[in-house]
Amino acid sequence: MSTKQCEDMLVGKGVRPTAARILVLQKLSERTSPASLFELEAELETLDKSTISRSLALLLEHHAIHSFEDGSGSIKYETCPVGDRHIHFFCEVCRKTSCLNNIKIPVAQLPEGYIMDTINYTVKGVCPLCNKRRFQKP
């Protein structure tokens, strides 16, 4: 996303578009995979951890991004279109998380009185690249 697109998205979500929020949103939108706070810290060297954390919390609160736990022990963050509920895959070898955008999470039928806010679905195993490496001759 361009800076202008990030600004427009934030304003549309009711969030004041500060430089830090724009940078965090822009970095997440540029990534090809979800990011942890640690990964964002490394990629956004001009921002400190607390600024990134506060920005993520605000973006989550206003549904500009979403988060999920992928089994690695850390929360991952990503931008997705509204209503896009897809499966994530965590590779237990390289420890990377991928979005499986073409596989949608089925809608959960909850008992009366329960209201779903979010749903996470993470599959764990071995990604194609690590699987290929396992069977290559040294």
CSV table of N, CA, C and O in Angstrom, one decimal:
chain,number,residue,atom,x,y,z
A,1,MET,N,0.8,-1.2,0.0
A,1,MET,CA,0.0,0.0,0.0
A,1,MET,C,0.9,1.2,0.0
A,1,MET,O,1.9,1.3,0.7
A,2,SER,N,0.4,2.2,-0.7
A,2,SER,CA,1.1,3.5,-0.7
A,2,SER,C,0.8,4.2,0.6
A,2,SER,O,-0.1,3.9,1.3
A,3,THR,N,1.6,5.3,0.9
A,3,THR,CA,1.4,6.1,2.0
A,3,THR,C,0.0,6.7,2.0
A,3,THR,O,-0.7,6.6,3.0
A,4,LYS,N,-0.5,7.1,0.9
A,4,LYS,CA,-1.8,7.7,0.7
A,4,LYS,C,-2.9,6.7,1.0
A,4,LYS,O,-3.9,6.9,1.7
A,5,GLN,N,-2.7,5.5,0.5
A,5,GLN,CA,-3.7,4.4,0.7
A,5,GLN,C,-3.7,4.0,2.2
A,5,GLN,O,-4.8,3.8,2.8
A,6,CYS,N,-2.6,4.0,2.9
A,6,CYS,CA,-2.5,3.8,4.3
A,6,CYS,C,-3.3,4.9,5.1
A,6,CYS,O,-4.1,4.6,6.0
A,7,GLU,N,-3.0,6.1,4.7
A,7,GLU,CA,-3.7,7.2,5.4
A,7,GLU,C,-5.2,7.1,5.2
A,7,GLU,O,-5.9,7.3,6.2
A,8,ASP,N,-5.6,6.8,4.0
A,8,ASP,CA,-7.1,6.7,3.7
A,8,ASP,C,-7.7,5.6,4.5
A,8,ASP,O,-8.8,5.7,5.0
A,9,MET,N,-7.0,4.4,4.6
A,9,MET,CA,-7.5,3.3,5.3
A,9,MET,C,-7.7,3.6,6.8
A,9,MET,O,-8.7,3.3,7.4
A,10,LEU,N,-6.6,4.3,7.3
A,10,LEU,CA,-6.7,4.6,8.8
A,10,LEU,C,-7.8,5.6,9.0
A,10,LEU,O,-8.6,5.4,10.0
A,11,VAL,N,-8.0,6.6,8.2
A,11,VAL,CA,-9.0,7.6,8.4
A,11,VAL,C,-10.4,6.9,8.3
A,11,VAL,O,-11.3,7.1,9.1
A,12,GLY,N,-10.5,6.0,7.3
A,12,GLY,CA,-11.7,5.2,7.1
A,12,GLY,C,-12.1,4.3,8.3
A,12,GLY,O,-13.3,4.0,8.6
A,13,LYS,N,-11.1,3.9,9.1
A,13,LYS,CA,-11.3,3.1,10.3
A,13,LYS,C,-11.4,3.9,11.5
A,13,LYS,O,-11.5,3.4,12.6
A,14,GLY,N,-11.3,5.3,11.4
A,14,GLY,CA,-11.4,6.1,12.5
A,14,GLY,C,-10.2,6.3,13.3
A,14,GLY,O,-10.2,6.6,14.5
A,15,VAL,N,-9.0,6.1,12.7
A,15,VAL,CA,-7.7,6.2,13.3
A,15,VAL,C,-7.0,7.4,12.8
A,15,VAL,O,-6.9,7.6,11.6
A,16,ARG,N,-6.4,8.2,13.7
A,16,ARG,CA,-5.6,9.3,13.2
A,16,ARG,C,-4.3,8.8,12.6
A,16,ARG,O,-3.6,8.0,13.2
A,17,PRO,N,-4.0,9.2,11.3
A,17,PRO,CA,-2.9,8.6,10.6
A,17,PRO,C,-1.6,9.3,11.0
A,17,PRO,O,-1.1,10.2,10.3
A,18,THR,N,-1.0,8.8,12.1
A,18,THR,CA,0.4,9.3,12.5
A,18,THR,C,1.4,8.6,11.6
A,18,THR,O,1.2,7.6,11.0
A,19,ALA,N,2.6,9.2,11.7
A,19,ALA,CA,3.7,8.6,10.9
A,19,ALA,C,4.0,7.2,11.3
A,19,ALA,O,4.2,6.3,10.4
A,20,ALA,N,4.0,6.9,12.6
A,20,ALA,CA,4.3,5.5,13.1
A,20,ALA,C,3.2,4.6,12.6
A,20,ALA,O,3.5,3.4,12.2
A,21,ARG,N,2.0,4.9,12.7
A,21,ARG,CA,0.9,4.0,12.3
A,21,ARG,C,0.9,3.7,10.8
A,21,ARG,O,0.7,2.6,10.4
A,22,ILE,N,1.2,4.8,10.1
A,22,ILE,CA,1.3,4.6,8.6
A,22,ILE,C,2.5,3.6,8.3
A,22,ILE,O,2.4,2.7,7.5
A,23,LEU,N,3.6,3.8,9.0
A,23,LEU,CA,4.8,2.9,8.7
A,23,LEU,C,4.5,1.5,9.1
A,23,LEU,O,4.8,0.6,8.3
A,24,VAL,N,3.8,1.3,10.2
A,24,VAL,CA,3.5,-0.1,10.6
A,24,VAL,C,2.5,-0.7,9.7
A,24,VAL,O,2.7,-1.9,9.2
A,25,LEU,N,1.5,0.0,9.3
A,25,LEU,CA,0.5,-0.5,8.3
A,25,LEU,C,1.1,-0.8,7.0
A,25,LEU,O,0.9,-1.8,6.4
A,26,GLN,N,2.0,0.1,6.5
A,26,GLN,CA,2.6,0.0,5.2
A,26,GLN,C,3.5,-1.2,5.2
A,26,GLN,O,3.6,-2.0,4.3
A,27,LYS,N,4.3,-1.4,6.3
A,27,LYS,CA,5.2,-2.6,6.4
A,27,LYS,C,4.4,-3.9,6.4
A,27,LYS,O,4.8,-4.8,5.7
A,28,LEU,N,3.4,-3.9,7.1
A,28,LEU,CA,2.5,-5.2,7.1
A,28,LEU,C,1.9,-5.4,5.7
A,28,LEU,O,1.9,-6.6,5.3
A,29,SER,N,1.5,-4.4,5.1
A,29,SER,CA,0.9,-4.6,3.7
A,29,SER,C,1.9,-5.0,2.7
A,29,SER,O,1.6,-5.6,1.7
A,30,GLU,N,3.2,-4.7,2.9
A,30,GLU,CA,4.2,-5.0,1.9
A,30,GLU,C,4.7,-6.5,2.1
A,30,GLU,O,5.3,-7.0,1.2
A,31,ARG,N,4.5,-7.0,3.2
A,31,ARG,CA,5.0,-8.4,3.5
A,31,ARG,C,4.3,-9.4,2.8
A,31,ARG,O,3.1,-9.3,2.5
A,32,THR,N,4.9,-10.5,2.5
A,32,THR,CA,4.3,-11.7,1.8
A,32,THR,C,3.8,-12.7,2.8
A,32,THR,O,3.2,-13.7,2.5
A,33,SER,N,4.2,-12.5,4.1
A,33,SER,CA,3.8,-13.4,5.2
A,33,SER,C,3.5,-12.6,6.4
A,33,SER,O,4.0,-11.5,6.6
A,34,PRO,N,2.7,-13.1,7.4
A,34,PRO,CA,2.4,-12.4,8.6
A,34,PRO,C,3.7,-12.1,9.4
A,34,PRO,O,4.7,-12.9,9.2
A,35,ALA,N,3.7,-11.1,10.2
A,35,ALA,CA,4.9,-10.7,11.0
A,35,ALA,C,4.7,-10.7,12.5
A,35,ALA,O,3.6,-10.4,12.9
A,36,SER,N,5.7,-11.1,13.2
A,36,SER,CA,5.6,-11.0,14.7
A,36,SER,C,6.1,-9.6,15.1
A,36,SER,O,6.7,-8.8,14.3
A,37,LEU,N,5.9,-9.2,16.3
A,37,LEU,CA,6.4,-7.9,16.8
A,37,LEU,C,8.0,-7.9,16.7
A,37,LEU,O,8.5,-6.9,16.2
A,38,PHE,N,8.6,-9.0,17.0
A,38,PHE,CA,10.1,-9.0,16.8
A,38,PHE,C,10.5,-8.8,15.4
A,38,PHE,O,11.5,-8.0,15.1
A,39,GLU,N,9.8,-9.4,14.4
A,39,GLU,CA,10.1,-9.2,13.0
A,39,GLU,C,9.9,-7.7,12.6
A,39,GLU,O,10.7,-7.1,11.9
A,40,LEU,N,8.8,-7.1,13.1
A,40,LEU,CA,8.5,-5.7,12.8
A,40,LEU,C,9.6,-4.8,13.3
A,40,LEU,O,10.0,-3.8,12.7
A,41,GLU,N,10.0,-5.1,14.6
A,41,GLU,CA,11.1,-4.3,15.2
A,41,GLU,C,12.3,-4.3,14.3
A,41,GLU,O,12.9,-3.2,14.1
A,42,ALA,N,12.7,-5.4,13.8
A,42,ALA,CA,13.9,-5.5,12.9
A,42,ALA,C,13.7,-4.8,11.6
A,42,ALA,O,14.7,-4.2,11.1
A,43,GLU,N,12.5,-4.7,11.1
A,43,GLU,CA,12.2,-4.1,9.8
A,43,GLU,C,11.9,-2.6,9.9
A,43,GLU,O,12.1,-1.9,9.0
A,44,LEU,N,11.5,-2.2,11.1
A,44,LEU,CA,11.2,-0.8,11.3
A,44,LEU,C,12.2,-0.2,12.3
A,44,LEU,O,11.8,0.2,13.4
A,45,GLU,N,13.4,-0.1,11.9
A,45,GLU,CA,14.5,0.3,12.8
A,45,GLU,C,14.3,1.7,13.4
A,45,GLU,O,14.9,2.1,14.4
A,46,THR,N,13.5,2.6,12.7
A,46,THR,CA,13.3,4.0,13.2
A,46,THR,C,12.3,4.1,14.3
A,46,THR,O,12.1,5.1,14.9
A,47,LEU,N,11.6,3.0,14.6
A,47,LEU,CA,10.5,3.0,15.6
A,47,LEU,C,11.0,2.1,16.7
A,47,LEU,O,11.5,1.0,16.5
A,48,ASP,N,10.6,2.5,18.0
A,48,ASP,CA,11.0,1.6,19.1
A,48,ASP,C,9.8,0.6,19.3
A,48,ASP,O,8.7,0.7,18.8
A,49,LYS,N,10.1,-0.4,20.2
A,49,LYS,CA,9.2,-1.5,20.4
A,49,LYS,C,7.9,-1.0,20.9
A,49,LYS,O,6.8,-1.5,20.5
A,50,SER,N,7.9,-0.1,21.9
A,50,SER,CA,6.6,0.4,22.5
A,50,SER,C,5.8,1.1,21.5
A,50,SER,O,4.5,1.0,21.5
A,51,THR,N,6.4,1.9,20.6
A,51,THR,CA,5.6,2.6,19.5
A,51,THR,C,5.0,1.6,18.6
A,51,THR,O,3.8,1.7,18.2
A,52,ILE,N,5.7,0.6,18.2
A,52,ILE,CA,5.2,-0.5,17.3
A,52,ILE,C,4.0,-1.2,18.0
A,52,ILE,O,3.0,-1.4,17.5
A,53,SER,N,4.2,-1.6,19.3
A,53,SER,CA,3.2,-2.3,20.1
A,53,SER,C,1.9,-1.5,20.2
A,53,SER,O,0.8,-2.0,20.0
A,54,ARG,N,2.1,-0.2,20.5
A,54,ARG,CA,0.9,0.7,20.7
A,54,ARG,C,0.2,0.8,19.3
A,54,ARG,O,-1.0,0.8,19.2
A,55,SER,N,1.0,1.0,18.2
A,55,SER,CA,0.4,1.1,16.9
A,55,SER,C,-0.4,-0.2,16.5
A,55,SER,O,-1.5,-0.1,16.0
A,56,LEU,N,0.2,-1.4,16.8
A,56,LEU,CA,-0.5,-2.6,16.5
A,56,LEU,C,-1.8,-2.8,17.3
A,56,LEU,O,-2.8,-3.2,16.8
A,57,ALA,N,-1.7,-2.4,18.6
A,57,ALA,CA,-2.9,-2.5,19.5
A,57,ALA,C,-4.0,-1.6,18.9
A,57,ALA,O,-5.2,-2.1,18.9
A,58,LEU,N,-3.7,-0.4,18.5
A,58,LEU,CA,-4.7,0.5,18.0
A,58,LEU,C,-5.3,0.0,16.6
A,58,LEU,O,-6.5,0.0,16.4
A,59,LEU,N,-4.4,-0.5,15.8
A,59,LEU,CA,-4.8,-1.0,14.5
A,59,LEU,C,-5.7,-2.3,14.7
A,59,LEU,O,-6.7,-2.4,13.9
A,60,LEU,N,-5.4,-3.1,15.6
A,60,LEU,CA,-6.2,-4.3,15.9
A,60,LEU,C,-7.6,-3.8,16.5
A,60,LEU,O,-8.6,-4.4,16.0
A,61,GLU,N,-7.6,-2.9,17.4
A,61,GLU,CA,-8.8,-2.4,18.0
A,61,GLU,C,-9.8,-1.8,16.9
A,61,GLU,O,-11.0,-2.0,17.0
A,62,HIS,N,-9.2,-1.2,15.9
A,62,HIS,CA,-10.1,-0.6,14.8
A,62,HIS,C,-10.2,-1.5,13.6
A,62,HIS,O,-10.7,-1.1,12.6
A,63,HIS,N,-9.8,-2.8,13.7
A,63,HIS,CA,-9.9,-3.8,12.7
A,63,HIS,C,-9.2,-3.4,11.4
A,63,HIS,O,-9.7,-3.8,10.3
A,64,ALA,N,-8.1,-2.7,11.5
A,64,ALA,CA,-7.3,-2.4,10.3
A,64,ALA,C,-6.4,-3.5,10.0
A,64,ALA,O,-5.9,-3.6,8.8
A,65,ILE,N,-6.1,-4.3,11.0
A,65,ILE,CA,-5.2,-5.5,10.8
A,65,ILE,C,-5.8,-6.6,11.7
A,65,ILE,O,-6.8,-6.4,12.4
A,66,HIS,N,-5.3,-7.8,11.5
A,66,HIS,CA,-5.7,-8.9,12.5
A,66,HIS,C,-4.5,-9.6,13.0
A,66,HIS,O,-3.4,-9.5,12.4
A,67,SER,N,-4.7,-10.3,14.1
A,67,SER,CA,-3.6,-11.1,14.7
A,67,SER,C,-4.1,-12.5,14.9
A,67,SER,O,-5.3,-12.8,15.0
A,68,PHE,N,-3.1,-13.4,15.1
A,68,PHE,CA,-3.4,-14.8,15.4
A,68,PHE,C,-2.1,-15.4,16.0
A,68,PHE,O,-1.0,-14.9,15.8
A,69,GLU,N,-2.3,-16.5,16.7
A,69,GLU,CA,-1.2,-17.2,17.3
A,69,GLU,C,-1.0,-18.4,16.4
A,69,GLU,O,-1.9,-19.2,16.2
A,70,ASP,N,0.2,-18.6,15.9
A,70,ASP,CA,0.5,-19.6,14.9
A,70,ASP,C,1.1,-20.9,15.5
A,70,ASP,O,1.5,-21.8,14.7
A,71,GLY,N,1.3,-21.0,16.8
A,71,GLY,CA,2.0,-22.1,17.3
A,71,GLY,C,3.5,-21.9,17.6
A,71,GLY,O,4.1,-22.8,18.1
A,72,SER,N,4.0,-20.8,17.2
A,72,SER,CA,5.4,-20.5,17.4
A,72,SER,C,5.7,-19.9,18.7
A,72,SER,O,6.9,-19.7,19.1
A,73,GLY,N,4.6,-19.5,19.4
A,73,GLY,CA,4.8,-18.9,20.7
A,73,GLY,C,4.7,-17.4,20.6
A,73,GLY,O,4.9,-16.7,21.6
A,74,SER,N,4.5,-16.8,19.4
A,74,SER,CA,4.4,-15.4,19.3
A,74,SER,C,3.1,-15.1,18.4
A,74,SER,O,2.7,-15.9,17.6
A,75,ILE,N,2.6,-13.9,18.7
A,75,ILE,CA,1.5,-13.4,17.9
A,75,ILE,C,1.9,-12.9,16.6
A,75,ILE,O,3.0,-12.2,16.5
A,76,LYS,N,1.2,-13.2,15.5
A,76,LYS,CA,1.5,-12.7,14.2
A,76,LYS,C,0.5,-11.7,13.8
A,76,LYS,O,-0.7,-11.8,14.2
A,77,TYR,N,0.9,-10.7,13.0
A,77,TYR,CA,0.0,-9.7,12.5
A,77,TYR,C,0.0,-9.6,11.0
A,77,TYR,O,1.0,-9.9,10.4
A,78,GLU,N,-1.1,-9.3,10.4
A,78,GLU,CA,-1.2,-9.1,8.9
A,78,GLU,C,-2.4,-8.2,8.6
A,78,GLU,O,-3.3,-8.1,9.3
A,79,THR,N,-2.3,-7.7,7.3
A,79,THR,CA,-3.5,-7.0,6.8
A,79,THR,C,-4.2,-8.0,5.9
A,79,THR,O,-3.6,-8.7,5.2
A,80,CYS,N,-5.5,-7.9,6.0
A,80,CYS,CA,-6.3,-8.8,5.1
A,80,CYS,C,-7.6,-8.0,4.8
A,80,CYS,O,-8.1,-7.2,5.6
A,81,PRO,N,-8.2,-8.3,3.6
A,81,PRO,CA,-9.5,-7.7,3.4
A,81,PRO,C,-10.5,-8.0,4.4
A,81,PRO,O,-10.4,-9.1,5.0
A,82,VAL,N,-11.4,-7.1,4.7
A,82,VAL,CA,-12.5,-7.4,5.7
A,82,VAL,C,-13.2,-8.7,5.3
A,82,VAL,O,-13.6,-8.9,4.2
A,83,GLY,N,-13.4,-9.5,6.3
A,83,GLY,CA,-14.2,-10.7,6.1
A,83,GLY,C,-13.3,-11.9,5.5
A,83,GLY,O,-13.9,-13.0,5.3
A,84,ASP,N,-12.1,-11.6,5.2
A,84,ASP,CA,-11.2,-12.7,4.6
A,84,ASP,C,-10.7,-13.6,5.8
A,84,ASP,O,-9.8,-13.2,6.5
A,85,ARG,N,-11.3,-14.7,6.0
A,85,ARG,CA,-10.9,-15.6,7.0
A,85,ARG,C,-10.3,-16.9,6.4
A,85,ARG,O,-11.0,-17.7,5.9
A,86,HIS,N,-9.0,-16.9,6.3
A,86,HIS,CA,-8.3,-18.0,5.7
A,86,HIS,C,-7.4,-18.7,6.7
A,86,HIS,O,-7.2,-18.3,7.8
A,87,ILE,N,-7.0,-19.9,6.2
A,87,ILE,CA,-6.2,-20.8,7.1
A,87,ILE,C,-4.7,-20.3,7.0
A,87,ILE,O,-4.3,-19.8,6.0
A,88,HIS,N,-4.0,-20.5,8.1
A,88,HIS,CA,-2.6,-20.2,8.2
A,88,HIS,C,-1.8,-21.5,8.3
A,88,HIS,O,-2.4,-22.5,8.9
A,89,PHE,N,-0.6,-21.6,7.8
A,89,PHE,CA,0.2,-22.8,7.9
A,89,PHE,C,1.5,-22.4,8.6
A,89,PHE,O,2.2,-21.5,8.1
A,90,PHE,N,1.9,-23.2,9.6
A,90,PHE,CA,3.1,-23.0,10.4
A,90,PHE,C,4.0,-24.1,10.1
A,90,PHE,O,3.7,-25.3,10.4
A,91,CYS,N,5.2,-23.9,9.5
A,91,CYS,CA,6.2,-24.9,9.2
A,91,CYS,C,7.0,-25.2,10.5
A,91,CYS,O,7.6,-24.2,11.0
A,92,GLU,N,7.0,-26.4,10.9
A,92,GLU,CA,7.7,-26.8,12.1
A,92,GLU,C,9.2,-26.9,11.9
A,92,GLU,O,10.0,-27.1,12.8
A,93,VAL,N,9.7,-26.8,10.6
A,93,VAL,CA,11.1,-26.9,10.3
A,93,VAL,C,11.7,-25.5,10.2
A,93,VAL,O,12.6,-25.2,11.0
A,94,CYS,N,11.2,-24.7,9.3
A,94,CYS,CA,11.8,-23.3,9.1
A,94,CYS,C,11.1,-22.3,10.0
A,94,CYS,O,11.6,-21.2,10.1
A,95,ARG,N,10.0,-22.7,10.7
A,95,ARG,CA,9.3,-21.8,11.6
A,95,ARG,C,8.7,-20.6,11.0
A,95,ARG,O,8.5,-19.6,11.6
A,96,LYS,N,8.3,-20.7,9.7
A,96,LYS,CA,7.7,-19.6,9.0
A,96,LYS,C,6.2,-19.9,8.9
A,96,LYS,O,5.8,-21.0,8.8
A,97,THR,N,5.4,-18.8,8.9
A,97,THR,CA,4.0,-18.9,8.8
A,97,THR,C,3.6,-18.4,7.4
A,97,THR,O,4.0,-17.4,6.9
A,98,SER,N,2.7,-19.1,6.7
A,98,SER,CA,2.2,-18.7,5.4
A,98,SER,C,0.6,-18.6,5.5
A,98,SER,O,0.0,-19.3,6.3
A,99,CYS,N,0.1,-17.7,4.7
A,99,CYS,CA,-1.3,-17.6,4.5
A,99,CYS,C,-1.7,-18.5,3.4
A,99,CYS,O,-1.2,-18.5,2.3
A,100,LEU,N,-2.7,-19.3,3.6
A,100,LEU,CA,-3.3,-20.2,2.6
A,100,LEU,C,-4.6,-19.5,2.2
A,100,LEU,O,-5.7,-19.9,2.6
A,101,ASN,N,-4.5,-18.4,1.4
A,101,ASN,CA,-5.6,-17.5,1.1
A,101,ASN,C,-6.8,-18.2,0.4
A,101,ASN,O,-7.9,-17.8,0.5
A,102,ASN,N,-6.5,-19.3,-0.3
A,102,ASN,CA,-7.5,-20.0,-1.1
A,102,ASN,C,-8.3,-21.0,-0.3
A,102,ASN,O,-9.3,-21.6,-0.8
A,103,ILE,N,-7.9,-21.2,1.0
A,103,ILE,CA,-8.6,-22.1,1.8
A,103,ILE,C,-9.3,-21.3,3.0
A,103,ILE,O,-8.6,-20.8,3.8
A,104,LYS,N,-10.6,-21.2,2.9
A,104,LYS,CA,-11.3,-20.4,3.8
A,104,LYS,C,-11.7,-21.2,5.1
A,104,LYS,O,-11.9,-22.4,5.0
A,105,ILE,N,-11.7,-20.5,6.2
A,105,ILE,CA,-12.1,-21.1,7.5
A,105,ILE,C,-13.7,-21.3,7.4
A,105,ILE,O,-14.4,-20.4,7.1
A,106,PRO,N,-14.1,-22.5,7.7
A,106,PRO,CA,-15.6,-22.7,7.8
A,106,PRO,C,-16.2,-21.9,8.9
A,106,PRO,O,-15.6,-21.6,9.9
A,107,VAL,N,-17.4,-21.4,8.7
A,107,VAL,CA,-18.1,-20.7,9.7
A,107,VAL,C,-18.5,-21.6,10.9
A,107,VAL,O,-19.1,-22.7,10.6
A,108,ALA,N,-18.2,-21.2,12.1
A,108,ALA,CA,-18.6,-22.0,13.2
A,108,ALA,C,-20.0,-21.7,13.7
A,108,ALA,O,-20.4,-20.6,13.8
A,109,GLN,N,-20.8,-22.8,13.8
A,109,GLN,CA,-22.2,-22.6,14.3
A,109,GLN,C,-22.1,-22.6,15.8
A,109,GLN,O,-22.0,-23.7,16.4
A,110,LEU,N,-22.2,-21.5,16.4
A,110,LEU,CA,-22.2,-21.3,17.9
A,110,LEU,C,-23.6,-21.4,18.5
A,110,LEU,O,-24.6,-21.1,17.9
A,111,PRO,N,-23.6,-21.9,19.8
A,111,PRO,CA,-24.9,-22.0,20.5
A,111,PRO,C,-25.5,-20.6,20.6
A,111,PRO,O,-24.8,-19.6,20.6
A,112,GLU,N,-26.8,-20.5,20.9
A,112,GLU,CA,-27.5,-19.2,21.0
A,112,GLU,C,-26.8,-18.4,22.2
A,112,GLU,O,-26.5,-19.0,23.2
A,113,GLY,N,-26.7,-17.2,21.9
A,113,GLY,CA,-26.1,-16.3,22.9
A,113,GLY,C,-24.6,-16.0,22.8
A,113,GLY,O,-24.1,-15.1,23.3
A,114,TYR,N,-23.9,-16.8,22.0
A,114,TYR,CA,-22.5,-16.6,21.8
A,114,TYR,C,-22.3,-15.8,20.5
A,114,TYR,O,-23.0,-16.0,19.5
A,115,ILE,N,-21.4,-14.9,20.6
A,115,ILE,CA,-21.1,-14.0,19.4
A,115,ILE,C,-19.7,-14.1,19.1
A,115,ILE,O,-18.8,-13.8,19.9
A,116,MET,N,-19.4,-14.5,17.8
A,116,MET,CA,-18.0,-14.7,17.4
A,116,MET,C,-17.4,-13.3,17.0
A,116,MET,O,-18.0,-12.6,16.3
A,117,ASP,N,-16.2,-13.0,17.5
A,117,ASP,CA,-15.5,-11.8,17.1
A,117,ASP,C,-14.4,-12.2,16.1
A,117,ASP,O,-14.3,-11.6,15.0
A,118,THR,N,-13.6,-13.2,16.4
A,118,THR,CA,-12.6,-13.6,15.5
A,118,THR,C,-12.5,-15.2,15.5
A,118,THR,O,-13.0,-15.8,16.5
A,119,ILE,N,-11.8,-15.7,14.5
A,119,ILE,CA,-11.6,-17.2,14.5
A,119,ILE,C,-10.2,-17.4,13.9
A,119,ILE,O,-9.8,-16.7,12.9
A,120,ASN,N,-9.4,-18.3,14.5
A,120,ASN,CA,-8.1,-18.6,13.9
A,120,ASN,C,-8.0,-20.1,13.6
A,120,ASN,O,-8.6,-20.9,14.4
A,121,TYR,N,-7.3,-20.4,12.6
A,121,TYR,CA,-7.2,-21.8,12.1
A,121,TYR,C,-5.8,-21.9,11.6
A,121,TYR,O,-5.5,-21.4,10.5
A,122,THR,N,-4.9,-22.6,12.3
A,122,THR,CA,-3.6,-22.8,11.9
A,122,THR,C,-3.3,-24.3,11.8
A,122,THR,O,-3.5,-25.1,12.7
A,123,VAL,N,-2.7,-24.6,10.7
A,123,VAL,CA,-2.3,-26.0,10.4
A,123,VAL,C,-0.8,-26.0,10.6
A,123,VAL,O,-0.1,-25.1,10.1
A,124,LYS,N,-0.3,-27.0,11.3
A,124,LYS,CA,1.2,-27.2,11.5
A,124,LYS,C,1.7,-28.4,10.7
A,124,LYS,O,1.0,-29.4,10.6
A,125,GLY,N,2.9,-28.3,10.2
A,125,GLY,CA,3.5,-29.4,9.5
A,125,GLY,C,4.8,-28.9,8.8
A,125,GLY,O,5.6,-28.1,9.4
A,126,VAL,N,5.1,-29.4,7.6
A,126,VAL,CA,6.3,-29.1,6.9
A,126,VAL,C,5.9,-28.4,5.6
A,126,VAL,O,5.0,-28.9,4.8
A,127,CYS,N,6.5,-27.2,5.3
A,127,CYS,CA,6.2,-26.5,4.1
A,127,CYS,C,6.8,-27.2,2.9
A,127,CYS,O,7.7,-28.0,3.0
A,128,PRO,N,6.4,-26.8,1.7
A,128,PRO,CA,6.9,-27.5,0.5
A,128,PRO,C,8.4,-27.3,0.3
A,128,PRO,O,9.1,-28.3,-0.1
A,129,LEU,N,9.0,-26.2,0.6
A,129,LEU,CA,10.4,-26.0,0.5
A,129,LEU,C,11.2,-26.9,1.5
A,129,LEU,O,12.2,-27.5,1.1
A,130,CYS,N,10.8,-26.9,2.7
A,130,CYS,CA,11.5,-27.8,3.7
A,130,CYS,C,11.3,-29.2,3.4
A,130,CYS,O,12.2,-30.0,3.5
A,131,ASN,N,10.1,-29.6,2.9
A,131,ASN,CA,9.8,-31.0,2.5
A,131,ASN,C,10.8,-31.4,1.3
A,131,ASN,O,11.3,-32.5,1.3
A,132,LYS,N,11.0,-30.5,0.4
A,132,LYS,CA,11.8,-30.8,-0.8
A,132,LYS,C,13.3,-30.9,-0.3
A,132,LYS,O,14.0,-31.8,-0.7
A,133,ARG,N,13.7,-30.1,0.7
A,133,ARG,CA,15.1,-30.2,1.2
A,133,ARG,C,15.3,-31.5,1.9
A,133,ARG,O,16.4,-32.0,1.9
A,134,ARG,N,14.3,-32.0,2.6
A,134,ARG,CA,14.4,-33.3,3.3
A,134,ARG,C,14.8,-34.5,2.4
A,134,ARG,O,15.4,-35.4,2.8
A,135,PHE,N,14.3,-34.4,1.2
A,135,PHE,CA,14.5,-35.5,0.3
A,135,PHE,C,15.6,-35.3,-0.8
A,135,PHE,O,15.8,-36.2,-1.6
A,136,GLN,N,16.3,-34.2,-0.7
A,136,GLN,CA,17.4,-33.9,-1.6
A,136,GLN,C,18.6,-34.7,-1.1
A,136,GLN,O,18.9,-34.7,0.1
A,137,LYS,N,19.4,-35.2,-2.0
A,137,LYS,CA,20.7,-35.9,-1.7
A,137,LYS,C,21.7,-34.8,-1.3
A,137,LYS,O,21.8,-33.8,-2.0
A,138,PRO,N,22.5,-35.1,-0.3
A,138,PRO,CA,23.6,-34.1,0.1
A,138,PRO,C,24.7,-34.0,-0.9
A,138,PRO,O,24.9,-34.7,-1.7
